[in-house]
Amino acid sequence: MNAPPPLPAPDSDSEPFWAACREGHLAVQRCPKCARFRWPPMAFCPFCRHRGGEWIKLPGTGAVQSFVVVHRAFDPAFAPGVSH
């Protein structure tokens, strides 16, 4: 019997993202100084080095620009969902 896949472990930087997911919407962190979006969420902006960030609720529209097909499970719990 396979163990269930591990759940994400939110930290202080990512908790607002997971809270938005629980509420049914997508949110992303944006720098209040240079206004650039950033992922993954972090304590400072990688573009202008400003500390802090604001969380913006996204409108739920857009287009998929890219995707990944996984061919190897790095954790056995994910093996059933991996494409062969």
PDB file of C-alpha atoms in Angstrom:
ATOM      1  CA  MET A   1       0.000   0.000   0.000  1.00  0.00           C
ATOM      2  CA  ASN A   2       1.372   3.410  -0.972  1.00  0.00           C
ATOM      3  CA  ALA A   3       1.513   6.233   1.524  1.00  0.00           C
ATOM      4  CA  PRO A   4      -0.492   9.332   0.578  1.00  0.00           C
ATOM      5  CA  PRO A   5       1.500  12.145  -1.060  1.00  0.00           C
ATOM      6  CA  PRO A   6       2.902  14.632   1.469  1.00  0.00           C
ATOM      7  CA  LEU A   7       0.936  17.825   1.941  1.00  0.00           C
ATOM      8  CA  PRO A   8       2.560  21.235   1.428  1.00  0.00           C
ATOM      9  CA  ALA A   9       4.161  22.691   4.548  1.00  0.00           C
ATOM     10  CA  PRO A  10       3.269  26.405   4.530  1.00  0.00           C
ATOM     11  CA  ASP A  11       5.777  28.765   6.100  1.00  0.00           C
ATOM     12  CA  SER A  12       5.497  32.439   7.021  1.00  0.00           C
ATOM     13  CA  ASP A  13       6.223  33.500   3.420  1.00  0.00           C
ATOM     14  CA  SER A  14       3.805  31.109   1.694  1.00  0.00           C
ATOM     15  CA  GLU A  15       0.900  30.931   4.188  1.00  0.00           C
ATOM     16  CA  PRO A  16      -1.096  33.743   2.477  1.00  0.00           C
ATOM     17  CA  PHE A  17      -0.936  31.776  -0.802  1.00  0.00           C
ATOM     18  CA  TRP A  18      -2.302  28.630   0.861  1.00  0.00           C
ATOM     19  CA  ALA A  19      -4.979  30.638   2.705  1.00  0.00           C
ATOM     20  CA  ALA A  20      -6.149  32.068  -0.638  1.00  0.00           C
ATOM     21  CA  CYS A  21      -6.246  28.541  -2.099  1.00  0.00           C
ATOM     22  CA  ARG A  22      -8.418  27.377   0.805  1.00  0.00           C
ATOM     23  CA  GLU A  23     -10.803  30.257   0.014  1.00  0.00           C
ATOM     24  CA  GLY A  24     -10.954  29.212  -3.642  1.00  0.00           C
ATOM     25  CA  HIS A  25      -8.873  31.894  -5.322  1.00  0.00           C
ATOM     26  CA  LEU A  26      -5.338  32.449  -6.521  1.00  0.00           C
ATOM     27  CA  ALA A  27      -3.120  35.112  -4.954  1.00  0.00           C
ATOM     28  CA  VAL A  28       0.456  36.116  -5.690  1.00  0.00           C
ATOM     29  CA  GLN A  29       2.979  38.292  -3.897  1.00  0.00           C
ATOM     30  CA  ARG A  30       3.894  41.664  -5.405  1.00  0.00           C
ATOM     31  CA  CYS A  31       6.571  44.150  -4.410  1.00  0.00           C
ATOM     32  CA  PRO A  32       5.026  47.410  -3.148  1.00  0.00           C
ATOM     33  CA  LYS A  33       8.055  49.366  -4.404  1.00  0.00           C
ATOM     34  CA  CYS A  34       8.682  48.117  -7.967  1.00  0.00           C
ATOM     35  CA  ALA A  35       5.243  46.437  -8.440  1.00  0.00           C
ATOM     36  CA  ARG A  36       6.735  43.231  -9.876  1.00  0.00           C
ATOM     37  CA  PHE A  37       5.124  39.925  -9.075  1.00  0.00           C
ATOM     38  CA  ARG A  38       7.365  37.285  -7.560  1.00  0.00           C
ATOM     39  CA  TRP A  39       7.309  33.549  -7.101  1.00  0.00           C
ATOM     40  CA  PRO A  40       8.146  31.863  -4.865  1.00  0.00           C
ATOM     41  CA  PRO A  41       7.021  34.246  -2.134  1.00  0.00           C
ATOM     42  CA  MET A  42       9.851  35.618  -0.020  1.00  0.00           C
ATOM     43  CA  ALA A  43      10.671  38.327   2.501  1.00  0.00           C
ATOM     44  CA  PHE A  44      12.364  40.627  -0.038  1.00  0.00           C
ATOM     45  CA  CYS A  45      12.044  41.483  -3.726  1.00  0.00           C
ATOM     46  CA  PRO A  46      14.651  39.729  -5.900  1.00  0.00           C
ATOM     47  CA  PHE A  47      14.422  42.593  -8.419  1.00  0.00           C
ATOM     48  CA  CYS A  48      14.809  45.740  -6.288  1.00  0.00           C
ATOM     49  CA  ARG A  49      15.706  44.151  -2.912  1.00  0.00           C
ATOM     50  CA  HIS A  50      12.850  45.948  -1.102  1.00  0.00           C
ATOM     51  CA  ARG A  51      11.762  44.119   2.057  1.00  0.00           C
ATOM     52  CA  GLY A  52       8.137  43.114   2.338  1.00  0.00           C
ATOM     53  CA  GLY A  53       5.418  42.330  -0.121  1.00  0.00           C
ATOM     54  CA  GLU A  54       1.694  42.567  -0.646  1.00  0.00           C
ATOM     55  CA  TRP A  55      -0.664  39.796  -1.672  1.00  0.00           C
ATOM     56  CA  ILE A  56      -2.797  40.407  -4.733  1.00  0.00           C
ATOM     57  CA  LYS A  57      -5.904  38.366  -5.546  1.00  0.00           C
ATOM     58  CA  LEU A  58      -5.709  37.416  -9.219  1.00  0.00           C
ATOM     59  CA  PRO A  59      -8.815  37.705 -11.413  1.00  0.00           C
ATOM     60  CA  GLY A  60      -8.921  34.046 -12.426  1.00  0.00           C
ATOM     61  CA  THR A  61      -8.457  34.710 -16.138  1.00  0.00           C
ATOM     62  CA  GLY A  62      -5.417  34.066 -18.256  1.00  0.00           C
ATOM     63  CA  ALA A  63      -3.729  31.542 -20.483  1.00  0.00           C
ATOM     64  CA  VAL A  64      -1.401  28.637 -19.775  1.00  0.00           C
ATOM     65  CA  GLN A  65       2.007  29.562 -21.181  1.00  0.00           C
ATOM     66  CA  SER A  66       3.835  26.370 -20.337  1.00  0.00           C
ATOM     67  CA  PHE A  67       3.488  23.064 -18.528  1.00  0.00           C
ATOM     68  CA  VAL A  68       5.591  20.143 -17.337  1.00  0.00           C
ATOM     69  CA  VAL A  69       5.064  16.412 -17.790  1.00  0.00           C
ATOM     70  CA  VAL A  70       6.741  14.532 -14.951  1.00  0.00           C
ATOM     71  CA  HIS A  71       8.371  11.205 -15.835  1.00  0.00           C
ATOM     72  CA  ARG A  72      10.032  10.368 -12.514  1.00  0.00           C
ATOM     73  CA  ALA A  73       8.589  10.300  -9.013  1.00  0.00           C
ATOM     74  CA  PHE A  74      11.110  11.613  -6.504  1.00  0.00           C
ATOM     75  CA  ASP A  75       8.822  10.442  -3.702  1.00  0.00           C
ATOM     76  CA  PRO A  76       7.155   7.006  -3.988  1.00  0.00           C
ATOM     77  CA  ALA A  77       3.832   8.518  -2.888  1.00  0.00           C
ATOM     78  CA  PHE A  78       3.644  10.401  -6.210  1.00  0.00           C
ATOM     79  CA  ALA A  79       4.414   7.351  -8.396  1.00  0.00           C
ATOM     80  CA  PRO A  80       0.761   6.609  -9.324  1.00  0.00           C
ATOM     81  CA  GLY A  81       0.392  10.077 -10.863  1.00  0.00           C
ATOM     82  CA  VAL A  82       3.587  10.054 -12.928  1.00  0.00           C
ATOM     83  CA  SER A  83       3.400   9.661 -16.718  1.00  0.00           C
ATOM     84  CA  HIS A  84       5.400   6.777 -18.129  1.00  0.00           C
TER      85      HIS A  84
END
